[in-house]
Coordinates of C-alpha atoms in Angstrom, one line a residue:
D28 CA 0.0 0.0 0.0
G29 CA 3.0 2.3 -0.3
E30 CA 3.8 2.3 3.4
S31 CA 7.5 2.0 4.4
L32 CA 8.3 -1.0 6.6
Y33 CA 11.6 -2.1 8.0
S34 CA 13.2 -5.5 8.0
R35 CA 16.3 -7.4 9.0
D36 CA 15.8 -9.8 6.1
G37 CA 19.1 -9.7 4.1
A38 CA 18.1 -12.4 1.5
F39 CA 17.7 -10.0 -1.4
K40 CA 16.7 -11.1 -4.9
V41 CA 16.4 -9.3 -8.3
G42 CA 12.8 -9.5 -9.3
P43 CA 11.5 -9.9 -12.9
D44 CA 11.2 -6.1 -13.3
G45 CA 14.9 -5.7 -12.4
Q46 CA 14.2 -4.2 -8.9
V47 CA 15.8 -5.6 -5.8
T48 CA 13.3 -7.3 -3.5
N49 CA 13.3 -9.1 -0.1
S50 CA 12.5 -12.8 0.1
Q51 CA 8.8 -12.0 0.0
G52 CA 9.1 -10.0 -3.2
M53 CA 8.7 -6.5 -1.6
P54 CA 10.9 -3.9 -3.2
I55 CA 13.9 -2.6 -1.1
V56 CA 13.7 1.2 -0.9
G57 CA 17.1 2.8 -1.3
F58 CA 18.9 -0.2 -2.8
P59 CA 20.6 0.8 -6.1
T60 CA 18.7 -0.4 -9.1
P61 CA 20.8 -2.9 -11.0
P62 CA 21.8 -1.8 -14.6
A63 CA 20.7 -3.8 -17.6
G64 CA 23.1 -6.6 -18.5
F65 CA 24.8 -7.0 -15.1
N66 CA 26.0 -10.4 -14.1
G67 CA 27.7 -9.9 -10.8
I68 CA 27.1 -7.9 -7.7
S69 CA 29.6 -7.0 -4.9
I70 CA 28.6 -5.5 -1.6
A71 CA 31.3 -4.0 0.6
S72 CA 31.0 -4.0 4.4
T73 CA 30.5 -0.3 4.3
G74 CA 27.5 -0.6 2.0
G75 CA 29.1 0.1 -1.3
V76 CA 27.5 -1.8 -4.2
T77 CA 29.2 -2.6 -7.5
F78 CA 27.5 -4.2 -10.5
T79 CA 29.7 -5.9 -13.0
S80 CA 29.3 -7.6 -16.4
D81 CA 30.4 -11.0 -17.6
N82 CA 33.9 -9.8 -18.4
G83 CA 34.3 -7.9 -15.1
D84 CA 33.6 -4.4 -16.4
I85 CA 31.9 -2.1 -13.8
L86 CA 28.4 -1.3 -15.0
G87 CA 27.3 0.8 -12.1
T88 CA 27.7 1.5 -8.4
G89 CA 25.6 2.6 -5.5
Q90 CA 25.3 2.8 -1.7
I91 CA 23.1 0.9 0.8
T92 CA 21.9 2.9 3.8
L93 CA 20.7 1.4 7.0
S94 CA 18.0 2.7 9.3
R95 CA 18.6 2.8 13.1
F96 CA 16.1 3.5 15.8
S97 CA 16.6 4.9 19.3
N98 CA 14.4 2.2 20.7
P99 CA 14.4 -0.8 18.3
A100 CA 12.2 -2.8 20.9
G101 CA 9.5 -0.2 20.2
L102 CA 9.0 -1.3 16.6
L103 CA 5.7 -3.0 15.9
G104 CA 6.4 -6.6 14.6
L105 CA 4.1 -7.4 11.7
G106 CA 5.4 -10.9 11.1
G107 CA 7.3 -12.1 8.1
N108 CA 10.4 -10.2 9.4
L109 CA 8.6 -6.9 8.9
F110 CA 8.4 -4.0 11.4
R111 CA 6.5 -0.7 11.5
E112 CA 7.8 2.5 13.0
T113 CA 5.9 3.5 16.1
E114 CA 6.0 6.5 18.5
A115 CA 7.8 4.2 21.0
S116 CA 10.6 3.3 18.5
G117 CA 11.2 6.9 17.5
T118 CA 12.0 8.1 14.0
P119 CA 14.7 6.3 12.0
T120 CA 18.2 7.7 11.6
L121 CA 19.7 6.8 8.2
G122 CA 23.4 6.2 7.7
A123 CA 26.0 4.1 6.0
P124 CA 26.9 0.7 7.4
G125 CA 29.7 0.9 10.0
E126 CA 29.2 4.5 10.8
N127 CA 27.8 6.0 14.0
G128 CA 27.2 2.6 15.6
A129 CA 25.5 1.0 12.7
G130 CA 26.4 -2.6 11.9
K131 CA 28.5 -3.6 9.0
L132 CA 27.3 -5.7 6.0
Q133 CA 28.7 -9.1 4.9
Q134 CA 27.9 -10.3 1.5
G135 CA 26.8 -14.0 1.3
Y136 CA 25.9 -14.3 4.9
L137 CA 22.5 -14.2 6.7
E138 CA 22.1 -13.2 10.3
T139 CA 21.4 -16.2 12.5
S140 CA 19.2 -16.4 15.5
N141 CA 20.6 -15.1 18.8
V142 CA 18.9 -18.0 20.7
N143 CA 21.2 -20.6 22.3
I144 CA 19.2 -23.8 21.8
V145 CA 21.1 -25.8 24.5
E146 CA 20.4 -23.1 27.1
E147 CA 16.7 -22.8 26.1
M148 CA 16.3 -26.7 26.3
V149 CA 17.8 -26.6 29.8
N150 CA 15.5 -23.8 30.9
M151 CA 12.5 -25.7 29.5
I152 CA 13.5 -28.9 31.5
L153 CA 13.9 -26.8 34.6
A154 CA 10.5 -25.2 34.1
Q155 CA 8.9 -28.6 33.5
R156 CA 10.5 -30.0 36.7
A157 CA 9.3 -27.0 38.7
Y158 CA 5.8 -27.6 37.4
E159 CA 5.9 -31.3 38.3
I160 CA 7.1 -30.4 41.9
N161 CA 4.3 -27.9 42.3
S162 CA 1.8 -30.3 41.0
K163 CA 2.9 -33.1 43.4
S164 CA 2.9 -30.6 46.4
I165 CA -0.7 -29.7 45.6
Q166 CA -1.7 -33.4 45.3
T167 CA 0.0 -34.1 48.7
S168 CA -1.8 -31.1 50.3
D169 CA -5.2 -32.3 48.9
S170 CA -4.5 -35.8 50.3
M171 CA -3.6 -34.4 53.7
M172 CA -6.8 -32.3 53.8
Q173 CA -8.9 -35.4 53.0
Q174 CA -7.3 -37.3 55.8
V175 CA -7.9 -34.4 58.2
S176 CA -11.5 -34.1 57.2
Q177 CA -11.9 -37.9 57.7
L178 CA -10.4 -37.7 61.2
K179 CA -13.1 -35.1 62.3
R180 CA -15.9 -37.5 61.5

């Protein structure tokens, strides 16, 4: 609908119309448009983009900019790795990768999850055991209350 959204999705593709899109086919605003006849693309850690032909001639260049928010946790998650700016997130600050605290880019790599699967499995087992202990204590308490009520009769 023309609204600008934000993403951490770095799996870019060139669509049939020649525009660079994310993995869902949405156009990437601010990404340099590839020139006709390009065969290769090189992205520097500082965001510089170079388009080359089959024989290595440079057909075009461009620059990728990143958006930073004063409160990234304030972004509204829409699913599909898309986020909307909110009042809580603040307005985006645009800049080149590697400058003013912005991250650097690495071509050919995707960001992995920051979840440690072993630690999360251990936490899940601990939570399950705590639940079992609480459940047993409630059953024991109920049993004791039944015995007390039977003694009164």
